[in-house]
Coordinates of C-alpha atoms and ligand atoms in Angstrom, one line a residue:
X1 CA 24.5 27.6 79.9
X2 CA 22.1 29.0 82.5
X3 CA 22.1 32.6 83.5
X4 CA 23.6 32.0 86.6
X5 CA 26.9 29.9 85.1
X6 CA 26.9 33.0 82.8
X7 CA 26.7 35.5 86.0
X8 CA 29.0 33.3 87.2
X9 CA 31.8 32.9 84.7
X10 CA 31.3 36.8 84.2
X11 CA 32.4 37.2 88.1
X12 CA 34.4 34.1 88.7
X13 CA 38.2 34.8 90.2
X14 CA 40.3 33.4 87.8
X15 CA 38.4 33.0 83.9
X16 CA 41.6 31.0 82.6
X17 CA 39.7 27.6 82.7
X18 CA 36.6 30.4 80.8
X19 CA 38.9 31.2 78.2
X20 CA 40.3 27.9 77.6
X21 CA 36.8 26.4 77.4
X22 CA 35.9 29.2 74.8
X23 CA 38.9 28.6 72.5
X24 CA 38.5 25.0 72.6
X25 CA 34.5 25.7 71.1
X26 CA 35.8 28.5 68.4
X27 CA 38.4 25.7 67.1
X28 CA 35.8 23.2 67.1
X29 CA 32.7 25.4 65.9
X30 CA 34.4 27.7 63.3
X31 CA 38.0 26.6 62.7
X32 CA 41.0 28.2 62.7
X33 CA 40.4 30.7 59.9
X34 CA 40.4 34.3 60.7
X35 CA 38.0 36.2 58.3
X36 CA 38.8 39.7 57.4
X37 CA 36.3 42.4 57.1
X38 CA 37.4 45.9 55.6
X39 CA 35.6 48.3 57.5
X40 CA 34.8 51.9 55.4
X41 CA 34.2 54.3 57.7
X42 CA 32.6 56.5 55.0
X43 CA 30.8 59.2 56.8
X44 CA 30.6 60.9 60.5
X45 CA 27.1 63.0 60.0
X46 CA 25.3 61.6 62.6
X47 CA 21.4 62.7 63.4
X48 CA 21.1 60.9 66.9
X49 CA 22.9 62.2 70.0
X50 CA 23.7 58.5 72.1
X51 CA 25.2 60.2 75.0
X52 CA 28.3 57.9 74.5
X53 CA 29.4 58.7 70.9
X54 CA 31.7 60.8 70.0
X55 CA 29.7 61.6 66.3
X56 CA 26.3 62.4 68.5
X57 CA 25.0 65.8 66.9
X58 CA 25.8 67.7 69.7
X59 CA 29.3 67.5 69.1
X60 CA 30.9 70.5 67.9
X61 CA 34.4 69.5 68.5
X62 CA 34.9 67.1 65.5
X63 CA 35.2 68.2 61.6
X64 CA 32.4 66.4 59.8
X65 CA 32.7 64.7 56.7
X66 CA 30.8 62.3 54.2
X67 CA 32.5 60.4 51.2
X68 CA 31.1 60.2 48.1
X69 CA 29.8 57.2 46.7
X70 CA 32.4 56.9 44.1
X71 CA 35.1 57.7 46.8
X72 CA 33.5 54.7 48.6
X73 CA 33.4 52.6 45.6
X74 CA 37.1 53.3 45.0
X75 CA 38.0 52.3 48.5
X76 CA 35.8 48.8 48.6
X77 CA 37.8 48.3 45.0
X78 CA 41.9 49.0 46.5
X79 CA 40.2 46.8 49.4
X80 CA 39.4 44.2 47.1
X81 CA 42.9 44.7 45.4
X82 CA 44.4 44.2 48.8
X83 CA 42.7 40.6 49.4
X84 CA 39.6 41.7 51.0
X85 CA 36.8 39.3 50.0
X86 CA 34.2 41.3 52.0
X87 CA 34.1 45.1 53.0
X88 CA 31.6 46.9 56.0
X89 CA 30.6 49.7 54.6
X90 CA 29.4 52.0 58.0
X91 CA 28.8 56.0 58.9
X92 CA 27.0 57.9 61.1
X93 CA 23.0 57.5 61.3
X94 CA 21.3 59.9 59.2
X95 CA 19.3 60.1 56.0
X96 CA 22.0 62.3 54.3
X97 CA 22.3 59.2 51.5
X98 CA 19.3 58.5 50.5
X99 CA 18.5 54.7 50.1
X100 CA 18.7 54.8 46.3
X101 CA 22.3 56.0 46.4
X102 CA 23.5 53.5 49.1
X103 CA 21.6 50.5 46.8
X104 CA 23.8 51.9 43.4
X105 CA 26.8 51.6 45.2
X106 CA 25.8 47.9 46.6
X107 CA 24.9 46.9 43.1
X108 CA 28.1 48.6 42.0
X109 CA 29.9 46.9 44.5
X110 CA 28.4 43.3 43.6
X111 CA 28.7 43.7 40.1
X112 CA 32.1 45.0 39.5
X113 CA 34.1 43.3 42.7
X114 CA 31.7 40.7 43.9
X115 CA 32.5 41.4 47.6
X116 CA 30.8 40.6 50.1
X117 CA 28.8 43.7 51.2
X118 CA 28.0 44.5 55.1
X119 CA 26.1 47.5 55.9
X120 CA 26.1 49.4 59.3
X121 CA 24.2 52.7 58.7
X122 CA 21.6 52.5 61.5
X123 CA 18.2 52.4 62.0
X124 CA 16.3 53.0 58.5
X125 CA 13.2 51.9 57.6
X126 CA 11.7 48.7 56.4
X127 CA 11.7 49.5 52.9
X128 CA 15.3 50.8 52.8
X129 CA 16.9 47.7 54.4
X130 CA 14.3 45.7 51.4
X131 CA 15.8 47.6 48.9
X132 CA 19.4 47.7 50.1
X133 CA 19.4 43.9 50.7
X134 CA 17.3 43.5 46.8
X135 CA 20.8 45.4 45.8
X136 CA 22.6 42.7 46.8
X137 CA 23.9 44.0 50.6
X138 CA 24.5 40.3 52.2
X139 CA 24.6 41.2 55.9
X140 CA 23.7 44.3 58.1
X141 CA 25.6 45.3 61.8
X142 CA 23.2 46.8 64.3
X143 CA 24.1 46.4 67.7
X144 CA 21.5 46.7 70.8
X145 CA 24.2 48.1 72.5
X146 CA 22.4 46.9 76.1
X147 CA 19.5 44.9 76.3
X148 CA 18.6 46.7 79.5
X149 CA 15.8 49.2 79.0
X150 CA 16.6 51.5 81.7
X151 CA 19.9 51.9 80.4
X152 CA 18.8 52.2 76.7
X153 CA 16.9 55.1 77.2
X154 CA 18.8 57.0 79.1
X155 CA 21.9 56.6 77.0
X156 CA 19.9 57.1 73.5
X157 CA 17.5 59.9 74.5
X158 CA 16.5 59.7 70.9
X159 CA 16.2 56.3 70.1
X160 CA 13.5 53.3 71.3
X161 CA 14.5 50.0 72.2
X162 CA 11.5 48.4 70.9
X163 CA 12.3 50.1 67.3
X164 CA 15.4 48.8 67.6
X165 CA 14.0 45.1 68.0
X166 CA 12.0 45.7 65.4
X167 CA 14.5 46.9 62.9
X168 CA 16.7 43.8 63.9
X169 CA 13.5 41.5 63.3
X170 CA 13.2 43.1 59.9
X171 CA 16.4 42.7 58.7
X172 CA 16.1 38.8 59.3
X173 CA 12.8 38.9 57.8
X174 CA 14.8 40.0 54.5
X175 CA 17.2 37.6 54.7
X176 CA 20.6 39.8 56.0
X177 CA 22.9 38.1 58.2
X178 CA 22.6 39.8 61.1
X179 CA 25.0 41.3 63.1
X180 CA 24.5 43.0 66.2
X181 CA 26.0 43.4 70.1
X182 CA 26.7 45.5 72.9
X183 CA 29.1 47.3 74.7
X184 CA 30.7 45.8 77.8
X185 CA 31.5 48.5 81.1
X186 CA 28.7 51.1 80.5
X187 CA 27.3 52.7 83.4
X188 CA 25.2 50.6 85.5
X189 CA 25.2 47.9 83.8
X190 CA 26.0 44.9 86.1
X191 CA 27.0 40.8 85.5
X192 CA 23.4 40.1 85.6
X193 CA 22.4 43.0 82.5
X194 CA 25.4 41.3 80.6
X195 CA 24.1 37.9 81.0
X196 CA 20.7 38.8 79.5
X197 CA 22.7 40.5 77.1
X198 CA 24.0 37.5 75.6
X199 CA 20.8 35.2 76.1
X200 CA 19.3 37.6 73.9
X201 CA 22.0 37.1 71.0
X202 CA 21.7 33.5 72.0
X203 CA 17.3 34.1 70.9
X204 CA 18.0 36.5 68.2
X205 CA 20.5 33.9 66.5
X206 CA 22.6 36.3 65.6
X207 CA 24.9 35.8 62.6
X208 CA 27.7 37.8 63.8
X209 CA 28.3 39.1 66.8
X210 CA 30.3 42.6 67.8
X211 CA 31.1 43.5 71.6
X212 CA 34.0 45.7 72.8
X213 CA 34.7 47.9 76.2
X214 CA 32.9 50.8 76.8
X215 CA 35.7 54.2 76.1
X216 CA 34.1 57.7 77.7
X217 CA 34.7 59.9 75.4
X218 CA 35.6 63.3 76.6
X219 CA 33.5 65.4 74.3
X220 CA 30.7 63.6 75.8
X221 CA 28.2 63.7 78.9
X222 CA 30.1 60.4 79.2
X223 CA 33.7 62.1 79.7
X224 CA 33.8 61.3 83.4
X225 CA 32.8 57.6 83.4
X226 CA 34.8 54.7 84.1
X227 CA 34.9 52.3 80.8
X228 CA 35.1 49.1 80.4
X229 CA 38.2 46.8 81.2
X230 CA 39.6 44.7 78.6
X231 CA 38.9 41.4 81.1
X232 CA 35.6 41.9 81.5
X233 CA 35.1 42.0 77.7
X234 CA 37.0 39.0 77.4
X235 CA 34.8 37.1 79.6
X236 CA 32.0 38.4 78.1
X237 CA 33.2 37.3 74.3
X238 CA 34.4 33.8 75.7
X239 CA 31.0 33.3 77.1
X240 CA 29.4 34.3 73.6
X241 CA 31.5 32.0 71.7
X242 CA 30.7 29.2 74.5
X243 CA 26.6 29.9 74.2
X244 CA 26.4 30.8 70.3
X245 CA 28.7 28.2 69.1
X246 CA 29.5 29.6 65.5
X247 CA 28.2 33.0 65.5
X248 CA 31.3 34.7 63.7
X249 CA 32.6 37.1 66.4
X250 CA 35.4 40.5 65.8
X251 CA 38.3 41.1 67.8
X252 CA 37.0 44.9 67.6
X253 CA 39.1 47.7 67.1
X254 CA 37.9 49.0 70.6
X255 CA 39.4 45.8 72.3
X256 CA 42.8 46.7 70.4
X257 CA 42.3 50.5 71.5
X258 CA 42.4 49.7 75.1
X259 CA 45.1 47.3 75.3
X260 CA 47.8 46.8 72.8
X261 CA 47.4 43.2 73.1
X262 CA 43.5 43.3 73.2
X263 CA 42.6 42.0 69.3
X264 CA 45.4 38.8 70.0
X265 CA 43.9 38.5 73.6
X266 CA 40.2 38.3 71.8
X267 CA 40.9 36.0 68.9
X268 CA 42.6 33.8 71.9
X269 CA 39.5 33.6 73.4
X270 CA 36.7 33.1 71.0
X271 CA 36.8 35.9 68.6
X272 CA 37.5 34.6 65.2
X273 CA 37.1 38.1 62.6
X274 CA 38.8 41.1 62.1
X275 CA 38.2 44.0 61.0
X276 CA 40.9 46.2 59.5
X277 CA 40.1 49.7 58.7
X278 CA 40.6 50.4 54.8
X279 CA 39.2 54.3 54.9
X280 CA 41.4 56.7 53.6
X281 CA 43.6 57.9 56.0
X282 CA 42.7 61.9 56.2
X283 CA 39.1 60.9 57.4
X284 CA 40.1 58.5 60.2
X285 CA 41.2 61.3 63.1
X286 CA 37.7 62.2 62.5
X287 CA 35.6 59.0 63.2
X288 CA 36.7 59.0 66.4
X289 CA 33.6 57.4 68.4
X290 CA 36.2 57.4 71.5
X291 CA 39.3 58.3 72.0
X292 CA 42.8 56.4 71.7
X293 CA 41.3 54.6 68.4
X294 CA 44.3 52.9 67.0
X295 CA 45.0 53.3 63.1
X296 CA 44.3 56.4 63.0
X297 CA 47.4 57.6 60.8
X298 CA 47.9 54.1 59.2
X299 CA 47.0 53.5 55.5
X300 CA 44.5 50.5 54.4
X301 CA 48.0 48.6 53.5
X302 CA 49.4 49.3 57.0
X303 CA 46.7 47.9 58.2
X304 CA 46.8 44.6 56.4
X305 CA 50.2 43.7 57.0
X306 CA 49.8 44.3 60.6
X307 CA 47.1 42.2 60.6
X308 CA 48.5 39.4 58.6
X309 CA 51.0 39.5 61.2
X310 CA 48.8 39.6 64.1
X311 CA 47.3 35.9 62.5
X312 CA 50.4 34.3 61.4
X313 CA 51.9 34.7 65.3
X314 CA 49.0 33.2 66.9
X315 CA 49.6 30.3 64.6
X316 CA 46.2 30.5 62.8
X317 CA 45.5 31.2 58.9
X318 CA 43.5 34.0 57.1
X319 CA 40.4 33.3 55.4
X320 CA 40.7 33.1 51.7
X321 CA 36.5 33.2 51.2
X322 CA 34.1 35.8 52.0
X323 CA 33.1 34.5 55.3
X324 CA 29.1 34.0 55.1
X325 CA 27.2 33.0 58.3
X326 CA 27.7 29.5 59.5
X327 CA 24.2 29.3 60.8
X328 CA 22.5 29.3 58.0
X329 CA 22.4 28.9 54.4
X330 CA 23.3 31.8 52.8
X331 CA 21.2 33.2 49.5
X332 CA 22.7 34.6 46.5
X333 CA 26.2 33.6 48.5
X334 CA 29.3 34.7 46.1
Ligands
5AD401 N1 33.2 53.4 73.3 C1 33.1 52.2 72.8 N2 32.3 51.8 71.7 C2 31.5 52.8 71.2 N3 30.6 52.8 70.3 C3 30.1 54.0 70.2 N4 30.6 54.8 71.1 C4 31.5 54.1 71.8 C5 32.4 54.4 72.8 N5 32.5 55.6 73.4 C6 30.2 51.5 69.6 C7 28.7 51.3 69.6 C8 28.3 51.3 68.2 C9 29.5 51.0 67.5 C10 29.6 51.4 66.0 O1 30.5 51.6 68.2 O2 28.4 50.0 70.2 O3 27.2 50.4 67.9
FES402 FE1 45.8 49.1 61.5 FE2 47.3 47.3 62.9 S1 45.3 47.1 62.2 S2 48.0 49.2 61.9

């Protein structure tokens, strides 16, 4: 596809014929299996202060918290109990656990469950993604979140979008599947930001691939922003399915937080992963990166059944493996 029949399917009156299209290519590309991802949402210390986030530093209005490792460990296990075959481990960005702790829980992991083990801690340096991924961590998430600089910058003072790049070509250098994405209604990004959005995950060649609306937060700068809509996300997943072919893609929790309907609406058109939350249910009100998050007073069991539901009624099957990357092959694969 061609920037402008992206721009154009991003704009286009009526996206049913989009949607179609992109369901047809998920069916043929990567099946009808839903893979299932248990997401640990093990810590909310965050050091950076993106101006969307509800964990930046600056935010005095949410009780912080951090897990420890053998809390985490004991969550991946009643995950595994549950059926997971592959947990995301993810927390705020900071340095609070140093890499040698997150690697003894990996190996833990590995060893004693033989999950499949995502990491989504942030940027870290080159040495701590080699020794996380020499633990055994099979795939990291990082999203870009806009692959506009302009917009970067301004909404992660802190952060540089070339480090970002960088840490994204490192991890691929190591051998992670990759995982990263954007956010879809941020302010002033247009159809034409979007579509260089996703020919950059069409060049990266991502593994995975995680998009969801935009959701100002109110104890944010961002409070009196608009958002995303759940449409324009949907256009913008269908169109990722259509250009990456079998990059595994979420129906995120932010798509389900803005519509009741939004995860069944995504895995409709393209999406083809959840990811159920399994953390403990007292830390959840306070991983709140926007508000309305759904789950929030659900336990991990809750959360399964729901979401066995959700597959069986769209007439699709859940994944019984641990759902490596389909674009490559996949070392030290359990
Ligand atoms: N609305 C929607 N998504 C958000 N994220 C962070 N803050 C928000 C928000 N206010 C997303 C970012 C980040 C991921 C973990 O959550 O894209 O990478
Ligand atoms: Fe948590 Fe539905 S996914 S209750």
């Amino acid at each position: 596809m061609t920037r402008d029949e992206i721009i154009k399917g991003l704009t286009v009156l009526d996206p049913s014929e989009l949607f179609a299209e992109a369901d047809r290519v998920r069916r043929e590309c990567v099946g009808d299996e839903v893979h299932l991802r248990g997401l640990v949402e093990f810590s909310n210390v965050c050091g950076r202060d993106c101006l969307y986030c509800g964990l930046r530093r600056s935010n005095k209005e949410i009780v912080r918290y951090g897990m420890d490792m053998a809390g985490v460990f004991e969550t991946a296990r009643i995950a595994c109990e549950m059926g997971y075959r592959s947990v995301v481990l993810q927390s705020g960005e900071s340095a609070r656990y140093p890499t040698e702790e997150i690697a003894g829980l990996v190996r833990r992991i590995k060893k004693d469950l033989g999950l499949a083990v995502t990491l989504s801690l942030g940027e870290r340096s080159r040495e701590t993604y080699a020794a996380w991924r020499e633990a055994g961590a099979d795939r990291y998430l990082l999203r870009f979140e806009t692959s506009s600089r302009e917009i970067f910058q301004r909404l992660k003072p802190d952060s540089s979008y070339d480090e970002r790049m960088q840490c994204l070509r490192s991890l691929r250098e190591l051998d992670f599947q990759v995982g990263s994405g954007i956010m879809v209604g941020l302010p002033s990004q247009t159809p034409e930001i979007i579509a260089d959005d996703i020919l950059l995950m069409k060049d990266l060649d991502l593994d995975m691939i995680g998009i969801g609306p935009f959701i100002p937060n109110p104890d944010t700068p961002l409070a009196g922003e608009k958002g995303g809509c759940l449409d324009l996300t949907l256009r913008t997943l269908a169109l990722i399915r259509i250009v990456t072919r079998n990059a595994h893609i979420p129906a995120t929790t932010a798509m389900g937080s803005i519509d009741p309907q939004g995860r069944q609406k995504a895995l409709r058109c393209g999406a083809n992963v959840l990811m159920p939350n399994v953390t403990p249910t007292q830390y959840r009100e306070h991983y709140q990166l926007y508000p309305g998050k759904i789950c929030i007073k659900d336990r991990p069991g809750d959360c399964m059944l729901c979401i066995t539901g959700m597959v069986a009624s769209l007439g699709r099957t859940v994944a019984q493996g641990p759902g490596h990357s389909l674009k490559r092959p996949v070392s030290g694969a359990v």
